[in-house]
Amino acid sequence: MAQACGAIPGAVKNQRRAMKFPRFTAAGIGWALAAFAAPLYVNASVPASEIADKAERHSAKAAAARAGIDDAQAQRELAGVWPNPELGVTFDDTGTEDESRSVQLTQRIELGGKAGQRVRVATAQYLTAETAMRQAVVDVRSEAVKAFYELALAELRLSEAKASNEIAGQFSRALDKKLAAGKVPPIDATKARLPALAAANDLKHAERQHLLAQRRLELLIGEALPEDKHALPELPPAPPQWPEVQQQLALSPQTRLAQLRVDASTAELGLQRAQRWPDLQLSAGVKETLDTGERGGLFGVSIDIPLFNRNSGGVSAAKARLRQAQAEQQAQQRERALLVQTLHAELLDLSERLRLYQSEIIPAAEASVRAAQTGYDYGRYAFIDVLDAQRSLLSARSERTGLWQQYLDRSAQFERELGGNAPGK
């Protein structure tokens, strides 16, 4: 690029002036420059937060998570309910005058705190369902915001592909004119058509990707999108400082879920220990002799003798599940801490690189294109110099677009890990 903007020896300058193409090509170059100069960040009529709200309302995943909360709440209410009493009616027909009948009511009394332990288990399951719903909402909103910005990237890629296709077409047509004038060998014209074919193929691919991105976002929000353009942030927000990230990670739904699994396993162990205690059954009733009409009361107490089954297997299984939950919690903490630390470092790097492209590299490439266009208008530079400058700008913008895609991928994952506390939320 420096060579294109530098001084050109007189002989070469004169030769290029002699080979200068008709002025109508400058109009095409101006069109390409206008496409390059179009603002990258426009005001979108629908902000990303509204897209996330629509996706949350439309999401079947979030609805299923809310239904899971209702189920857990019902189970928690059921856990503290007393056992139903039993009503028994007995007829004693011995074939003698001592025939009788009795009515008896029996109530089972749970010992060992079984009801309280069931409530603890059900409460842990309710809190788990509630936290899982929070994580589901975070996932849905994060996916919607990512799809929104990916549509903005697809629009940007489509605009760049159109500009690139126009430049390649101009270059191919210019060489065709030179070929017709006998100024270039046929092999050069053939080579020039290859970039034009590649640019046309890239344009078709960009159109397909734009359509797919639009359909994906429409499926997430459950409605058609307006025709307005969608905006990327002017600059990528940098992630928070690492101490703040650690605090957010400790409060994230996934961290809470791991702790709730341990709490649920602990409550289950308490319930299995309470199952060792036999239940007490109290009964009371009335017995009536049919011949004499005499009535008498019936009272009874019964209890199981834990002679053969003391629920040792249930207690051992609950202990094993508790150890498993604790080990999984520790492993998840280490893995997620490493993952979040890696994502944090990558986001810092990507945000700095994007800021560099936006503040220095892209403006320098645009200035080079303007300088090449001005030199071409005054006859100091050849058409190929303008094309080289435009290709350099296209390459820089393409690299920036790739960086944006990486940033969106990392940011969405970072947001899911922190429970919606990622930068730019």
mmCIF file of C-alpha atoms in Angstrom, residues 122-411:
data_model
loop_
_atom_site.group_PDB
_atom_site.id
_atom_site.type_symbol
_atom_site.label_atom_id
_atom_site.label_comp_id
_atom_site.label_asym_id
_atom_site.label_seq_id
_atom_site.Cartn_x
_atom_site.Cartn_y
_atom_site.Cartn_z
ATOM 1 C CA ALA A 122 -38.535 -31.214 48.308
ATOM 2 C CA THR A 123 -37.314 -27.711 49.165
ATOM 3 C CA ALA A 124 -33.890 -28.464 47.697
ATOM 4 C CA GLN A 125 -35.567 -29.795 44.559
ATOM 5 C CA TYR A 126 -37.730 -26.658 44.349
ATOM 6 C CA LEU A 127 -34.696 -24.381 44.659
ATOM 7 C CA THR A 128 -32.925 -26.484 42.030
ATOM 8 C CA ALA A 129 -35.846 -26.069 39.623
ATOM 9 C CA GLU A 130 -35.948 -22.335 40.307
ATOM 10 C CA THR A 131 -32.235 -21.934 39.659
ATOM 11 C CA ALA A 132 -32.459 -24.129 36.550
ATOM 12 C CA MET A 133 -35.176 -21.803 35.269
ATOM 13 C CA ARG A 134 -32.871 -18.820 35.808
ATOM 14 C CA GLN A 135 -30.134 -20.547 33.845
ATOM 15 C CA ALA A 136 -32.592 -21.481 31.088
ATOM 16 C CA VAL A 137 -33.661 -17.850 30.762
ATOM 17 C CA VAL A 138 -30.007 -16.777 30.625
ATOM 18 C CA ASP A 139 -29.335 -19.317 27.871
ATOM 19 C CA VAL A 140 -32.365 -18.211 25.849
ATOM 20 C CA ARG A 141 -31.600 -14.510 26.131
ATOM 21 C CA SER A 142 -27.902 -15.046 25.407
ATOM 22 C CA GLU A 143 -28.692 -17.088 22.309
ATOM 23 C CA ALA A 144 -31.133 -14.437 21.084
ATOM 24 C CA VAL A 145 -28.684 -11.560 21.576
ATOM 25 C CA LYS A 146 -25.962 -13.532 19.836
ATOM 26 C CA ALA A 147 -28.305 -14.296 16.919
ATOM 27 C CA PHE A 148 -29.225 -10.604 16.739
ATOM 28 C CA TYR A 149 -25.609 -9.509 16.414
ATOM 29 C CA GLU A 150 -24.821 -12.382 14.064
ATOM 30 C CA LEU A 151 -27.552 -11.017 11.788
ATOM 31 C CA ALA A 152 -25.821 -7.632 11.957
ATOM 32 C CA LEU A 153 -22.565 -9.360 11.012
ATOM 33 C CA ALA A 154 -24.309 -11.157 8.150
ATOM 34 C CA GLU A 155 -25.570 -7.803 6.869
ATOM 35 C CA LEU A 156 -22.039 -6.441 7.110
ATOM 36 C CA ARG A 157 -20.588 -9.439 5.266
ATOM 37 C CA LEU A 158 -23.233 -9.060 2.556
ATOM 38 C CA SER A 159 -22.370 -5.390 2.094
ATOM 39 C CA GLU A 160 -18.667 -6.168 1.896
ATOM 40 C CA ALA A 161 -19.286 -9.048 -0.526
ATOM 41 C CA LYS A 162 -21.256 -6.742 -2.822
ATOM 42 C CA ALA A 163 -18.431 -4.193 -2.787
ATOM 43 C CA SER A 164 -15.837 -6.903 -3.396
ATOM 44 C CA ASN A 165 -17.864 -8.326 -6.271
ATOM 45 C CA GLU A 166 -18.128 -4.872 -7.846
ATOM 46 C CA ILE A 167 -14.377 -4.309 -7.557
ATOM 47 C CA ALA A 168 -13.560 -7.720 -9.032
ATOM 48 C CA GLY A 169 -16.016 -7.114 -11.862
ATOM 49 C CA GLN A 170 -14.459 -3.744 -12.660
ATOM 50 C CA PHE A 171 -10.998 -5.239 -12.683
ATOM 51 C CA SER A 172 -12.096 -8.050 -14.993
ATOM 52 C CA ARG A 173 -13.863 -5.676 -17.377
ATOM 53 C CA ALA A 174 -10.868 -3.325 -17.422
ATOM 54 C CA LEU A 175 -8.529 -6.146 -18.420
ATOM 55 C CA ASP A 176 -11.006 -7.242 -21.083
ATOM 56 C CA LYS A 177 -10.734 -3.767 -22.597
ATOM 57 C CA LYS A 178 -6.957 -3.961 -22.457
ATOM 58 C CA LEU A 179 -7.101 -7.386 -24.065
ATOM 59 C CA ALA A 180 -9.282 -6.054 -26.845
ATOM 60 C CA ALA A 181 -6.773 -3.241 -27.365
ATOM 61 C CA GLY A 182 -3.949 -5.783 -27.505
ATOM 62 C CA LYS A 183 -2.204 -4.337 -24.445
ATOM 63 C CA VAL A 184 -2.208 -7.527 -22.295
ATOM 64 C CA PRO A 185 -1.758 -11.208 -23.132
ATOM 65 C CA PRO A 186 -4.846 -13.440 -22.976
ATOM 66 C CA ILE A 187 -3.473 -15.292 -19.952
ATOM 67 C CA ASP A 188 -3.707 -12.109 -17.838
ATOM 68 C CA ALA A 189 -7.338 -11.587 -18.778
ATOM 69 C CA THR A 190 -8.071 -15.214 -17.916
ATOM 70 C CA LYS A 191 -6.422 -14.800 -14.517
ATOM 71 C CA ALA A 192 -8.461 -11.671 -13.894
ATOM 72 C CA ARG A 193 -11.716 -13.575 -14.353
ATOM 73 C CA LEU A 194 -10.852 -15.962 -11.490
ATOM 74 C CA PRO A 195 -11.146 -13.311 -8.746
ATOM 75 C CA ALA A 196 -14.395 -12.149 -10.327
ATOM 76 C CA LEU A 197 -15.809 -15.686 -10.193
ATOM 77 C CA ALA A 198 -14.617 -16.097 -6.610
ATOM 78 C CA ALA A 199 -16.171 -12.756 -5.623
ATOM 79 C CA ALA A 200 -19.495 -13.727 -7.219
ATOM 80 C CA ASN A 201 -19.440 -17.015 -5.319
ATOM 81 C CA ASP A 202 -18.649 -15.192 -2.064
ATOM 82 C CA LEU A 203 -21.587 -12.870 -2.708
ATOM 83 C CA LYS A 204 -23.984 -15.803 -3.140
ATOM 84 C CA HIS A 205 -22.624 -17.382 0.035
ATOM 85 C CA ALA A 206 -23.064 -14.111 1.943
ATOM 86 C CA GLU A 207 -26.670 -13.837 0.706
ATOM 87 C CA ARG A 208 -27.425 -17.383 1.874
ATOM 88 C CA GLN A 209 -25.791 -16.782 5.257
ATOM 89 C CA HIS A 210 -27.744 -13.557 5.688
ATOM 90 C CA LEU A 211 -31.006 -15.352 4.956
ATOM 91 C CA LEU A 212 -30.157 -18.148 7.397
ATOM 92 C CA ALA A 213 -29.225 -15.657 10.130
ATOM 93 C CA GLN A 214 -32.490 -13.802 9.636
ATOM 94 C CA ARG A 215 -34.564 -17.001 9.746
ATOM 95 C CA ARG A 216 -32.748 -18.227 12.837
ATOM 96 C CA LEU A 217 -33.494 -15.023 14.723
ATOM 97 C CA GLU A 218 -37.119 -15.065 13.573
ATOM 98 C CA LEU A 219 -37.499 -18.613 14.874
ATOM 99 C CA LEU A 220 -36.087 -17.573 18.236
ATOM 100 C CA ILE A 221 -38.455 -14.620 18.697
ATOM 101 C CA GLY A 222 -41.461 -16.182 16.974
ATOM 102 C CA GLU A 223 -42.190 -13.323 14.583
ATOM 103 C CA ALA A 224 -40.950 -11.718 11.393
ATOM 104 C CA LEU A 225 -38.225 -9.116 11.585
ATOM 105 C CA PRO A 226 -38.589 -5.610 10.156
ATOM 106 C CA GLU A 227 -36.510 -4.703 7.133
ATOM 107 C CA ASP A 228 -34.397 -2.245 9.136
ATOM 108 C CA LYS A 229 -30.723 -2.854 9.593
ATOM 109 C CA HIS A 230 -29.370 -4.160 12.862
ATOM 110 C CA ALA A 231 -26.550 -2.539 14.776
ATOM 111 C CA LEU A 232 -23.384 -3.847 16.306
ATOM 112 C CA PRO A 233 -22.004 -2.002 19.333
ATOM 113 C CA GLU A 234 -19.841 0.904 18.221
ATOM 114 C CA LEU A 235 -16.951 -0.642 20.150
ATOM 115 C CA PRO A 236 -16.866 -4.025 21.899
ATOM 116 C CA PRO A 237 -17.323 -3.577 25.656
ATOM 117 C CA ALA A 238 -14.366 -4.853 27.619
ATOM 118 C CA PRO A 239 -15.064 -7.542 30.231
ATOM 119 C CA PRO A 240 -15.030 -6.543 33.908
ATOM 120 C CA GLN A 241 -11.972 -6.900 36.076
ATOM 121 C CA TRP A 242 -11.053 -10.409 37.185
ATOM 122 C CA PRO A 243 -12.028 -9.957 40.900
ATOM 123 C CA GLU A 244 -15.487 -8.860 39.782
ATOM 124 C CA VAL A 245 -15.693 -11.834 37.421
ATOM 125 C CA GLN A 246 -14.841 -14.200 40.279
ATOM 126 C CA GLN A 247 -17.619 -12.681 42.380
ATOM 127 C CA GLN A 248 -20.122 -13.027 39.545
ATOM 128 C CA LEU A 249 -19.011 -16.604 38.946
ATOM 129 C CA ALA A 250 -19.610 -17.479 42.596
ATOM 130 C CA LEU A 251 -23.168 -16.081 42.318
ATOM 131 C CA SER A 252 -23.988 -17.612 38.932
ATOM 132 C CA PRO A 253 -26.888 -20.075 38.521
ATOM 133 C CA GLN A 254 -24.563 -22.912 37.516
ATOM 134 C CA THR A 255 -22.538 -22.497 40.714
ATOM 135 C CA ARG A 256 -25.770 -22.371 42.689
ATOM 136 C CA LEU A 257 -27.031 -25.511 40.948
ATOM 137 C CA ALA A 258 -23.932 -27.461 41.933
ATOM 138 C CA GLN A 259 -24.383 -26.432 45.579
ATOM 139 C CA LEU A 260 -28.086 -27.284 45.500
ATOM 140 C CA ARG A 261 -27.277 -30.780 44.247
ATOM 141 C CA VAL A 262 -25.082 -31.226 47.301
ATOM 142 C CA ASP A 263 -27.843 -29.852 49.534
ATOM 143 C CA ALA A 264 -30.385 -32.204 47.959
ATOM 144 C CA SER A 265 -28.067 -35.180 48.474
ATOM 145 C CA THR A 266 -27.525 -34.169 52.112
ATOM 146 C CA ALA A 267 -31.289 -33.922 52.653
ATOM 147 C CA GLU A 268 -31.769 -37.302 50.963
ATOM 148 C CA LEU A 269 -29.212 -38.830 53.330
ATOM 149 C CA GLY A 270 -31.148 -37.411 56.291
ATOM 150 C CA LEU A 271 -34.363 -38.885 54.902
ATOM 151 C CA GLN A 272 -32.801 -42.323 54.469
ATOM 152 C CA ARG A 273 -31.541 -42.219 58.049
ATOM 153 C CA ALA A 274 -35.013 -41.255 59.234
ATOM 154 C CA GLN A 275 -36.398 -44.270 57.359
ATOM 155 C CA ARG A 276 -34.609 -46.467 59.917
ATOM 156 C CA TRP A 277 -37.205 -45.502 62.483
ATOM 157 C CA PRO A 278 -40.377 -47.610 62.366
ATOM 158 C CA ASP A 279 -43.731 -45.869 62.202
ATOM 159 C CA LEU A 280 -46.192 -46.017 65.090
ATOM 160 C CA GLN A 281 -49.798 -46.975 64.395
ATOM 161 C CA LEU A 282 -52.560 -45.919 66.792
ATOM 162 C CA SER A 283 -56.034 -47.385 66.448
ATOM 163 C CA ALA A 284 -59.363 -46.783 68.155
ATOM 164 C CA GLY A 285 -62.825 -48.135 67.477
ATOM 165 C CA VAL A 286 -66.080 -49.689 68.701
ATOM 166 C CA LYS A 287 -67.109 -53.340 68.886
ATOM 167 C CA GLU A 288 -70.771 -54.395 69.096
ATOM 168 C CA THR A 289 -72.203 -57.843 69.892
ATOM 169 C CA LEU A 290 -75.140 -58.385 67.561
ATOM 170 C CA ASP A 291 -77.292 -60.589 69.802
ATOM 171 C CA THR A 292 -77.042 -58.594 73.017
ATOM 172 C CA GLY A 293 -76.338 -55.169 71.568
ATOM 173 C CA GLU A 294 -73.461 -54.683 73.910
ATOM 174 C CA ARG A 295 -70.754 -52.242 72.798
ATOM 175 C CA GLY A 296 -67.149 -51.877 73.853
ATOM 176 C CA GLY A 297 -64.182 -49.756 72.932
ATOM 177 C CA LEU A 298 -61.166 -50.924 70.953
ATOM 178 C CA PHE A 299 -57.749 -49.330 71.406
ATOM 179 C CA GLY A 300 -54.475 -50.513 69.945
ATOM 180 C CA VAL A 301 -50.852 -49.596 69.386
ATOM 181 C CA SER A 302 -48.555 -51.313 66.896
ATOM 182 C CA ILE A 303 -45.015 -50.725 65.680
ATOM 183 C CA ASP A 304 -42.721 -52.490 63.249
ATOM 184 C CA ILE A 305 -39.697 -54.238 64.702
ATOM 185 C CA PRO A 306 -36.598 -53.282 62.633
ATOM 186 C CA LEU A 307 -35.119 -56.720 62.909
ATOM 187 C CA PHE A 308 -34.244 -57.612 59.328
ATOM 188 C CA ASN A 309 -34.370 -54.292 57.495
ATOM 189 C CA ARG A 310 -32.819 -51.213 59.042
ATOM 190 C CA ASN A 311 -32.516 -49.424 55.667
ATOM 191 C CA SER A 312 -28.726 -49.769 55.685
ATOM 192 C CA GLY A 313 -28.668 -50.075 51.908
ATOM 193 C CA GLY A 314 -30.621 -46.852 51.461
ATOM 194 C CA VAL A 315 -28.278 -44.978 53.802
ATOM 195 C CA SER A 316 -25.180 -46.320 52.022
ATOM 196 C CA ALA A 317 -26.562 -45.346 48.613
ATOM 197 C CA ALA A 318 -27.407 -41.850 49.861
ATOM 198 C CA LYS A 319 -23.872 -41.432 51.244
ATOM 199 C CA ALA A 320 -22.414 -42.479 47.892
ATOM 200 C CA ARG A 321 -24.627 -39.985 46.045
ATOM 201 C CA LEU A 322 -23.546 -37.240 48.442
ATOM 202 C CA ARG A 323 -19.867 -37.994 47.842
ATOM 203 C CA GLN A 324 -20.536 -38.012 44.106
ATOM 204 C CA ALA A 325 -22.301 -34.621 44.248
ATOM 205 C CA GLN A 326 -19.475 -33.102 46.288
ATOM 206 C CA ALA A 327 -16.816 -34.437 43.913
ATOM 207 C CA GLU A 328 -18.741 -33.182 40.872
ATOM 208 C CA GLN A 329 -19.112 -29.780 42.505
ATOM 209 C CA GLN A 330 -15.366 -29.499 43.104
ATOM 210 C CA ALA A 331 -14.561 -30.668 39.564
ATOM 211 C CA GLN A 332 -17.073 -28.240 38.074
ATOM 212 C CA GLN A 333 -15.676 -25.355 40.102
ATOM 213 C CA ARG A 334 -12.164 -25.986 38.819
ATOM 214 C CA GLU A 335 -13.252 -26.533 35.219
ATOM 215 C CA ARG A 336 -15.523 -23.490 35.114
ATOM 216 C CA ALA A 337 -12.951 -21.266 36.804
ATOM 217 C CA LEU A 338 -10.404 -22.267 34.151
ATOM 218 C CA LEU A 339 -12.956 -21.813 31.350
ATOM 219 C CA VAL A 340 -14.085 -18.387 32.571
ATOM 220 C CA GLN A 341 -10.485 -17.273 33.043
ATOM 221 C CA THR A 342 -9.691 -18.341 29.469
ATOM 222 C CA LEU A 343 -12.795 -16.612 28.097
ATOM 223 C CA HIS A 344 -11.971 -13.474 30.071
ATOM 224 C CA ALA A 345 -8.461 -13.331 28.595
ATOM 225 C CA GLU A 346 -9.761 -13.983 25.075
ATOM 226 C CA LEU A 347 -12.402 -11.257 25.390
ATOM 227 C CA LEU A 348 -9.774 -8.790 26.575
ATOM 228 C CA ASP A 349 -7.590 -9.647 23.595
ATOM 229 C CA LEU A 350 -10.453 -9.546 21.079
ATOM 230 C CA SER A 351 -11.821 -6.245 22.388
ATOM 231 C CA GLU A 352 -8.361 -4.652 22.157
ATOM 232 C CA ARG A 353 -7.831 -5.962 18.632
ATOM 233 C CA LEU A 354 -11.248 -4.766 17.516
ATOM 234 C CA ARG A 355 -10.584 -1.342 18.990
ATOM 235 C CA LEU A 356 -7.264 -1.264 17.101
ATOM 236 C CA TYR A 357 -8.986 -2.160 13.825
ATOM 237 C CA GLN A 358 -11.745 0.355 14.417
ATOM 238 C CA SER A 359 -9.546 3.255 15.534
ATOM 239 C CA GLU A 360 -6.385 2.763 13.454
ATOM 240 C CA ILE A 361 -6.307 0.012 10.842
ATOM 241 C CA ILE A 362 -9.667 0.660 9.159
ATOM 242 C CA PRO A 363 -9.267 4.472 9.128
ATOM 243 C CA ALA A 364 -5.758 4.067 7.657
ATOM 244 C CA ALA A 365 -7.068 1.736 4.945
ATOM 245 C CA GLU A 366 -9.925 4.124 4.164
ATOM 246 C CA ALA A 367 -7.469 7.039 3.942
ATOM 247 C CA SER A 368 -5.355 4.985 1.555
ATOM 248 C CA VAL A 369 -8.376 4.358 -0.670
ATOM 249 C CA ARG A 370 -9.217 8.060 -0.707
ATOM 250 C CA ALA A 371 -5.611 8.928 -1.561
ATOM 251 C CA ALA A 372 -5.543 6.367 -4.379
ATOM 252 C CA GLN A 373 -8.857 7.647 -5.745
ATOM 253 C CA THR A 374 -7.619 11.266 -5.650
ATOM 254 C CA GLY A 375 -4.380 10.274 -7.382
ATOM 255 C CA TYR A 376 -6.320 8.394 -10.039
ATOM 256 C CA ASP A 377 -8.581 11.388 -10.670
ATOM 257 C CA TYR A 378 -5.496 13.562 -11.260
ATOM 258 C CA GLY A 379 -3.850 10.914 -13.432
ATOM 259 C CA ARG A 380 -0.978 10.209 -11.063
ATOM 260 C CA TYR A 381 -1.997 6.630 -10.214
ATOM 261 C CA ALA A 382 -3.234 3.797 -12.345
ATOM 262 C CA PHE A 383 -6.500 1.966 -11.970
ATOM 263 C CA ILE A 384 -4.672 -1.010 -10.466
ATOM 264 C CA ASP A 385 -3.473 1.194 -7.580
ATOM 265 C CA VAL A 386 -7.049 2.036 -6.653
ATOM 266 C CA LEU A 387 -8.023 -1.623 -6.859
ATOM 267 C CA ASP A 388 -5.108 -2.617 -4.611
ATOM 268 C CA ALA A 389 -6.137 -0.017 -2.033
ATOM 269 C CA GLN A 390 -9.745 -1.212 -2.128
ATOM 270 C CA ARG A 391 -8.724 -4.840 -1.793
ATOM 271 C CA SER A 392 -6.608 -3.932 1.236
ATOM 272 C CA LEU A 393 -9.577 -2.176 2.816
ATOM 273 C CA LEU A 394 -11.809 -5.158 2.078
ATOM 274 C CA SER A 395 -9.264 -7.490 3.639
ATOM 275 C CA ALA A 396 -9.025 -5.339 6.780
ATOM 276 C CA ARG A 397 -12.796 -5.172 7.115
ATOM 277 C CA SER A 398 -13.098 -8.906 6.577
ATOM 278 C CA GLU A 399 -10.571 -9.541 9.334
ATOM 279 C CA ARG A 400 -12.485 -7.195 11.606
ATOM 280 C CA THR A 401 -15.715 -9.059 10.845
ATOM 281 C CA GLY A 402 -14.028 -12.345 11.757
ATOM 282 C CA LEU A 403 -12.873 -10.834 15.041
ATOM 283 C CA TRP A 404 -16.422 -9.709 15.758
ATOM 284 C CA GLN A 405 -17.692 -13.259 15.206
ATOM 285 C CA GLN A 406 -15.117 -14.616 17.638
ATOM 286 C CA TYR A 407 -16.033 -11.924 20.142
ATOM 287 C CA LEU A 408 -19.749 -12.752 19.914
ATOM 288 C CA ASP A 409 -19.076 -16.475 20.381
ATOM 289 C CA ARG A 410 -16.873 -15.924 23.439
ATOM 290 C CA SER A 411 -19.176 -13.277 24.893
#
